[in-house]
mmCIF file with all atom_site columns, C-alpha atoms in Angstrom:
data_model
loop_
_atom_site.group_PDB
_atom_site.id
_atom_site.type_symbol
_atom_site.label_atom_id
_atom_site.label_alt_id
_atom_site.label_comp_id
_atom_site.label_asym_id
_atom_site.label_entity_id
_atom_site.label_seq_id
_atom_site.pdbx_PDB_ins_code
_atom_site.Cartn_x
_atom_site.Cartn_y
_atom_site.Cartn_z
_atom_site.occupancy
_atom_site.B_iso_or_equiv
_atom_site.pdbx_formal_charge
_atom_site.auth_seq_id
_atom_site.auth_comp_id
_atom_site.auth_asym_id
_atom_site.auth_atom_id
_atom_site.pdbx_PDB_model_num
ATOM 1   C CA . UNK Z 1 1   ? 26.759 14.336  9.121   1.00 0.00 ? 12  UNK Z CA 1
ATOM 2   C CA . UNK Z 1 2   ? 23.801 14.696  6.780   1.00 0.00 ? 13  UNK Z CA 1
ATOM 3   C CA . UNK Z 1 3   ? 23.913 12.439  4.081   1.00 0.00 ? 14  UNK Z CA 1
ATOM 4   C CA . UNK Z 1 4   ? 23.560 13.328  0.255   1.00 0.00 ? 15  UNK Z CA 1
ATOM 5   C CA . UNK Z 1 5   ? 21.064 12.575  -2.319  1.00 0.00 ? 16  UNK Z CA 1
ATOM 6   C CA . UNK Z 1 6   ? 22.407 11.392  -5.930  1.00 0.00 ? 17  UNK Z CA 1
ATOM 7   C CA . UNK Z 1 7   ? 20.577 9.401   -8.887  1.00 0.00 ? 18  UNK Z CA 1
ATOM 8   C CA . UNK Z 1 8   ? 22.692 6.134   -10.012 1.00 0.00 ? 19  UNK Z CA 1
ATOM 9   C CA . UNK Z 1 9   ? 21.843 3.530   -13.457 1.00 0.00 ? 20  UNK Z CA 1
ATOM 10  C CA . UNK Z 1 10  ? 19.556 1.027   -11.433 1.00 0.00 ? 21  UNK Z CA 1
ATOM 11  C CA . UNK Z 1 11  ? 21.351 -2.266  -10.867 1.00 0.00 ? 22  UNK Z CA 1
ATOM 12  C CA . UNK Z 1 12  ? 20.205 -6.190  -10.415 1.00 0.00 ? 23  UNK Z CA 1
ATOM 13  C CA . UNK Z 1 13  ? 21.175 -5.449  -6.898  1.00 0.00 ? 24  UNK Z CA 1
ATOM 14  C CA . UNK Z 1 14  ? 18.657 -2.884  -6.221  1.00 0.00 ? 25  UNK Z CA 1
ATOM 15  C CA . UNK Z 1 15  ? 15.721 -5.721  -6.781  1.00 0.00 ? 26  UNK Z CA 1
ATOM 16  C CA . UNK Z 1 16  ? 15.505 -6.615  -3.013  1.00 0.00 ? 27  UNK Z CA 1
ATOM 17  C CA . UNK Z 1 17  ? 15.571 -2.735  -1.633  1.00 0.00 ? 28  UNK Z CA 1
ATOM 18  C CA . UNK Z 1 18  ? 13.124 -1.669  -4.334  1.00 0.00 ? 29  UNK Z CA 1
ATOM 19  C CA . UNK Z 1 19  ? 11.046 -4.491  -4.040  1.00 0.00 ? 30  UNK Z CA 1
ATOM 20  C CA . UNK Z 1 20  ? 10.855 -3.309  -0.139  1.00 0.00 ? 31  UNK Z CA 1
ATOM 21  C CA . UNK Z 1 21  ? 9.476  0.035   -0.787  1.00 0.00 ? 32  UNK Z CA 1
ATOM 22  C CA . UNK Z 1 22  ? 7.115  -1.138  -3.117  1.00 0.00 ? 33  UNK Z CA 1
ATOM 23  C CA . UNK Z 1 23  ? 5.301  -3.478  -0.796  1.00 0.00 ? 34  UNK Z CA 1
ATOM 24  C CA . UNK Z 1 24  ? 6.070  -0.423  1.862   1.00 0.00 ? 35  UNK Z CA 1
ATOM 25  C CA . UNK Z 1 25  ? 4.605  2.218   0.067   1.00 0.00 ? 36  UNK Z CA 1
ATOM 26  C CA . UNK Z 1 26  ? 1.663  0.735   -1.881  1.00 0.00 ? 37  UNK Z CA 1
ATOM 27  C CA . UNK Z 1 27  ? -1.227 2.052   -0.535  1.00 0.00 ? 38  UNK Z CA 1
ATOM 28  C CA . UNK Z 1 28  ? 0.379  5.457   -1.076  1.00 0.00 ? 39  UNK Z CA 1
ATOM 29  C CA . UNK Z 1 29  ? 0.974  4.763   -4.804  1.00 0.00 ? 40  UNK Z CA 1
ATOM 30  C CA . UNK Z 1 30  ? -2.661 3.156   -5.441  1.00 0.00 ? 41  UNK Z CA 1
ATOM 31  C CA . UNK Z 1 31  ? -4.840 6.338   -6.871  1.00 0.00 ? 42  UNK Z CA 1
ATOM 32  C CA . UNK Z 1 32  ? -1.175 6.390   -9.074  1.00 0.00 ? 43  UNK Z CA 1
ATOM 33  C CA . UNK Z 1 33  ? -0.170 3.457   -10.284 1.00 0.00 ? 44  UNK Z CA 1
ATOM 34  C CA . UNK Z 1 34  ? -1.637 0.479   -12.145 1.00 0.00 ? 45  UNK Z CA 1
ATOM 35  C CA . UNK Z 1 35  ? -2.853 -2.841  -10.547 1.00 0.00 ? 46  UNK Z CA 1
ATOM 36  C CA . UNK Z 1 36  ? 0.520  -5.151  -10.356 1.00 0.00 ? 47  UNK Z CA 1
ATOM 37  C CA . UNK Z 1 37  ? -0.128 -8.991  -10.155 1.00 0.00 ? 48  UNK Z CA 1
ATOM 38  C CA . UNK Z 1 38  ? 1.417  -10.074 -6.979  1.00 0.00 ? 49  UNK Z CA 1
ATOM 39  C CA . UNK Z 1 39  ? 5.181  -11.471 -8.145  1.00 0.00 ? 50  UNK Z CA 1
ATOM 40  C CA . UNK Z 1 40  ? 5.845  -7.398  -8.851  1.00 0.00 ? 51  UNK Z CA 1
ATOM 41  C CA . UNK Z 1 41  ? 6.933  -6.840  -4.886  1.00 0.00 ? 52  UNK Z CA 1
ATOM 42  C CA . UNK Z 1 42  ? 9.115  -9.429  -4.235  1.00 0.00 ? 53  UNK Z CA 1
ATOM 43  C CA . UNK Z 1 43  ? 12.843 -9.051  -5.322  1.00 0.00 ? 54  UNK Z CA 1
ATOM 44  C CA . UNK Z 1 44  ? 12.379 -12.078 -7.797  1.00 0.00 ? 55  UNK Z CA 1
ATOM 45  C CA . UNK Z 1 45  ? 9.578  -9.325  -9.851  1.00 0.00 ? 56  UNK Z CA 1
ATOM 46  C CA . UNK Z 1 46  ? 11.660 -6.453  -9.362  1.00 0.00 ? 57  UNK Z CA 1
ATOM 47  C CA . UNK Z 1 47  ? 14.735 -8.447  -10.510 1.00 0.00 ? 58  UNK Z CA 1
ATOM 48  C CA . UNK Z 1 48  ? 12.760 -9.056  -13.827 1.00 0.00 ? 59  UNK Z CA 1
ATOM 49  C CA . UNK Z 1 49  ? 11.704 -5.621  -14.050 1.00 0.00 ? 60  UNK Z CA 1
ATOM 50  C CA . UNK Z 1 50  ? 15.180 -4.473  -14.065 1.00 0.00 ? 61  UNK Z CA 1
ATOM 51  C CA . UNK Z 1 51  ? 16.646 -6.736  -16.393 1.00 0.00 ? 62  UNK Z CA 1
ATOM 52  C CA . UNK Z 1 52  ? 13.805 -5.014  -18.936 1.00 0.00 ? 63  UNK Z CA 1
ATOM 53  C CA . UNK Z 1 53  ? 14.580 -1.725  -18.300 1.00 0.00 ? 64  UNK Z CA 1
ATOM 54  C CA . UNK Z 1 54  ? 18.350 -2.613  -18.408 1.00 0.00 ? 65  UNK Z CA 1
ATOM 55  C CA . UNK Z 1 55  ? 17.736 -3.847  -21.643 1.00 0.00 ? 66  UNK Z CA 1
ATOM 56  C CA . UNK Z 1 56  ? 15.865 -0.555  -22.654 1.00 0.00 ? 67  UNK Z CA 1
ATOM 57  C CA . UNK Z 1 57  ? 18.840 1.238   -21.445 1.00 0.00 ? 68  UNK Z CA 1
ATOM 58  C CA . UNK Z 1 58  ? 21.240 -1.145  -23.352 1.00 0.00 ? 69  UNK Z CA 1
ATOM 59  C CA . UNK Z 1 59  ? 19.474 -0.431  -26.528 1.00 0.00 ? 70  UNK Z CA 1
ATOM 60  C CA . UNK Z 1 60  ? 19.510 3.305   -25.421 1.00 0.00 ? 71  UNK Z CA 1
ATOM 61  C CA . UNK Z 1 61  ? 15.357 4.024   -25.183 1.00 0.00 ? 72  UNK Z CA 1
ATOM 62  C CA . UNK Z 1 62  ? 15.590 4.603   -21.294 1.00 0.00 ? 73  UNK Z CA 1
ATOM 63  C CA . UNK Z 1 63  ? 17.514 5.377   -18.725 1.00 0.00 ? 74  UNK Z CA 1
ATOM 64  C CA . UNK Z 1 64  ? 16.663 3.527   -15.381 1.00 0.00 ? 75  UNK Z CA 1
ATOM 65  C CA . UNK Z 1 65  ? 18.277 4.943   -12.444 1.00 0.00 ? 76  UNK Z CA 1
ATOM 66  C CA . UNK Z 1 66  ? 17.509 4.907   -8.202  1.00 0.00 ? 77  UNK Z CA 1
ATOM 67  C CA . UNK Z 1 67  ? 17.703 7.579   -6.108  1.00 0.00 ? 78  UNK Z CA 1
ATOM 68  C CA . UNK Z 1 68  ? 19.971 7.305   -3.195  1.00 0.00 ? 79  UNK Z CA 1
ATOM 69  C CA . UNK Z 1 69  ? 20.085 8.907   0.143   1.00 0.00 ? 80  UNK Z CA 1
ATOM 70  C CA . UNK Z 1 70  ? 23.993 8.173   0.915   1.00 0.00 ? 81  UNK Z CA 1
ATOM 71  C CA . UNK Z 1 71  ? 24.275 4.369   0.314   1.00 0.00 ? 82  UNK Z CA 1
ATOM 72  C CA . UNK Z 1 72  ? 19.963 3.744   0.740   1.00 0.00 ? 83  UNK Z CA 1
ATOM 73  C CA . UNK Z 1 73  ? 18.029 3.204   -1.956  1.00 0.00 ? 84  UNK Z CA 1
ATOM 74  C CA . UNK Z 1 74  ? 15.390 5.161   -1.382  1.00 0.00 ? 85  UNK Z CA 1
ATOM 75  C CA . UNK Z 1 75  ? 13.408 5.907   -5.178  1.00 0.00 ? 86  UNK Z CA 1
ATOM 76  C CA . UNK Z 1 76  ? 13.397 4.908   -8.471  1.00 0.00 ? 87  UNK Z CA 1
ATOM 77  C CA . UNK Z 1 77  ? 13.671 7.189   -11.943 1.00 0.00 ? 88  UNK Z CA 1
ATOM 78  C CA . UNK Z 1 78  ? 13.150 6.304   -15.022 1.00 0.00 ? 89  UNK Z CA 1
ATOM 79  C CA . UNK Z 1 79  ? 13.498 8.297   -18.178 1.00 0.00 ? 90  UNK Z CA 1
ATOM 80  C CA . UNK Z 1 80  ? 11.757 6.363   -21.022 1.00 0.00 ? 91  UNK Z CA 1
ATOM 81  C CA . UNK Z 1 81  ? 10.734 7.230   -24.507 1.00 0.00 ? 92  UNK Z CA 1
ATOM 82  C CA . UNK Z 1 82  ? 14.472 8.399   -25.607 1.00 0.00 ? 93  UNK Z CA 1
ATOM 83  C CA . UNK Z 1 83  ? 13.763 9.272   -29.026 1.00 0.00 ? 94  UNK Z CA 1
ATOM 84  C CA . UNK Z 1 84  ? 17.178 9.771   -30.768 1.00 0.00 ? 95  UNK Z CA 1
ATOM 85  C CA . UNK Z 1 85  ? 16.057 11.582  -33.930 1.00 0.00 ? 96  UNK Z CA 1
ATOM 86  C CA . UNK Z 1 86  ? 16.797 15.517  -35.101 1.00 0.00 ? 97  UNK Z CA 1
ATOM 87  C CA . UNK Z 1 87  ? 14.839 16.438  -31.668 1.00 0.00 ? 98  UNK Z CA 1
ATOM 88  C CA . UNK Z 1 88  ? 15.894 14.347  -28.736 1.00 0.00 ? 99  UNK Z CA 1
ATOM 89  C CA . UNK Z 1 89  ? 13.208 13.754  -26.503 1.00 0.00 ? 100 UNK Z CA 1
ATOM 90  C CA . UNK Z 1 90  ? 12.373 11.496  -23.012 1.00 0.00 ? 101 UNK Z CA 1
ATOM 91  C CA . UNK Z 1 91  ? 9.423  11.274  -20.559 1.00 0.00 ? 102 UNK Z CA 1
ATOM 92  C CA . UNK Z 1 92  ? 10.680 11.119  -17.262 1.00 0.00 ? 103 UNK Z CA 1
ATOM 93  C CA . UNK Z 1 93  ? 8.574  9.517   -14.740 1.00 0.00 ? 104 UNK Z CA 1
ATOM 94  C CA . UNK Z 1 94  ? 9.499  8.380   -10.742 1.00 0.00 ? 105 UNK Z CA 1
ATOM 95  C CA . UNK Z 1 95  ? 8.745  7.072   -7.383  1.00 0.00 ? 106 UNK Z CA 1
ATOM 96  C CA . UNK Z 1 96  ? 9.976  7.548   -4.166  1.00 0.00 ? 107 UNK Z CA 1
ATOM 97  C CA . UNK Z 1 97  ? 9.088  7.322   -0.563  1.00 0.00 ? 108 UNK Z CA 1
ATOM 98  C CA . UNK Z 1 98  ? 5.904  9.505   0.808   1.00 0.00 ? 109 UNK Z CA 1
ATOM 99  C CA . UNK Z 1 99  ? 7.723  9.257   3.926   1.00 0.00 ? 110 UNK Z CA 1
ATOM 100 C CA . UNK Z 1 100 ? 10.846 10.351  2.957   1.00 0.00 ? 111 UNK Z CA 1
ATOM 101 C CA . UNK Z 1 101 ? 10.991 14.428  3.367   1.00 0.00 ? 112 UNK Z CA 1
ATOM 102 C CA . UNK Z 1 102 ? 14.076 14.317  0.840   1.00 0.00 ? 113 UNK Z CA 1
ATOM 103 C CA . UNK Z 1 103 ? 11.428 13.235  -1.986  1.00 0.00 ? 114 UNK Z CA 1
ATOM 104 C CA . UNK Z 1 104 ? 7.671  12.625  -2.447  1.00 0.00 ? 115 UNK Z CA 1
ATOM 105 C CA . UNK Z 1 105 ? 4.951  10.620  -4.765  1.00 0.00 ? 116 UNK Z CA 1
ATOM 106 C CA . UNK Z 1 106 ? 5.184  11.623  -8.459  1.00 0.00 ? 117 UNK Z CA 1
ATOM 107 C CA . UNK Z 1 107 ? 0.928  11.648  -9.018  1.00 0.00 ? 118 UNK Z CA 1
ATOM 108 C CA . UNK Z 1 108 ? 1.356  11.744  -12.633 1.00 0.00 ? 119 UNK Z CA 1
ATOM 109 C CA . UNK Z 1 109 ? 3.643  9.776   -15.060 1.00 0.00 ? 120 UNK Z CA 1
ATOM 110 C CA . UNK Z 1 110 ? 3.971  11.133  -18.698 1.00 0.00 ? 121 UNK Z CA 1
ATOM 111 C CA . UNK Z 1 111 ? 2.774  8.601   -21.154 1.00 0.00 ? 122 UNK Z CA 1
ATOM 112 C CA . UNK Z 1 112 ? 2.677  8.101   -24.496 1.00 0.00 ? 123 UNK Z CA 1
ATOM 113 C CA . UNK Z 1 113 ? 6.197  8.620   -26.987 1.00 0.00 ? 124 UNK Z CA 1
ATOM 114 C CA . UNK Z 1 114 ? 7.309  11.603  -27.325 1.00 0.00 ? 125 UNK Z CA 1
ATOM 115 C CA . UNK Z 1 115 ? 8.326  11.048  -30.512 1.00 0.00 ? 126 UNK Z CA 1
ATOM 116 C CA . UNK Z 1 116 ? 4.733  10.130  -31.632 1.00 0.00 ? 127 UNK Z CA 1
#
């Protein structure tokens, strides 16, 4: 049986799987992503990481979620910038495994706030 793909809120839990595909896949993200010091692939950096965008999502100016192929963890999406104002507005932005046919490198993140 095939299994699905769905998009969940990110959890602490998701440090250790995350932290996998980042050391995993980090050759393929280089041209992409900024230098990380060393502490951001291991599940202690990724555990950090998440309790920041947690916090983001707590005070409602992201929305960090994984992508999951059944019960795998197999990306990460984040929707960041949430401007709450008379235009709502987010910059999405996400990774996920080159290997994986189900999903593929995002080359370019939106920066900046959209509500400028």
């Amino acid at each position: 049986m095939p299994s699905s793909t769905s998009i969940r809120l990110i959890e602490p839990a998701d440090a250790a799987p995350i932290a996998a595909h980042r050391v995993r896949d980090a050759e393929a993200f280089r041209p992409w992503e900024p230098a990380q010091p060393d502490d951001f692939f291991t599940p202690e950096g990724q555990a950090e990481r998440i309790e920041g965008l947690l916090a983001g999502y707590r005070a409602g100016t992201v929305w960090p979620g994984v992508v999951l192929a059944g019960d795998e963890v197999i990306g990460q999406i984040t929707v960041g910038g949430i401007c709450r104002s008379r235009i709502c507005a987010a910059a999405p932005s996400a990774t996920g495994s080159p290997r994986s046919p189900r999903t593929g490198a995002t080359p370019e993140t939106p920066s900046g706030s959209p509500c400028g």
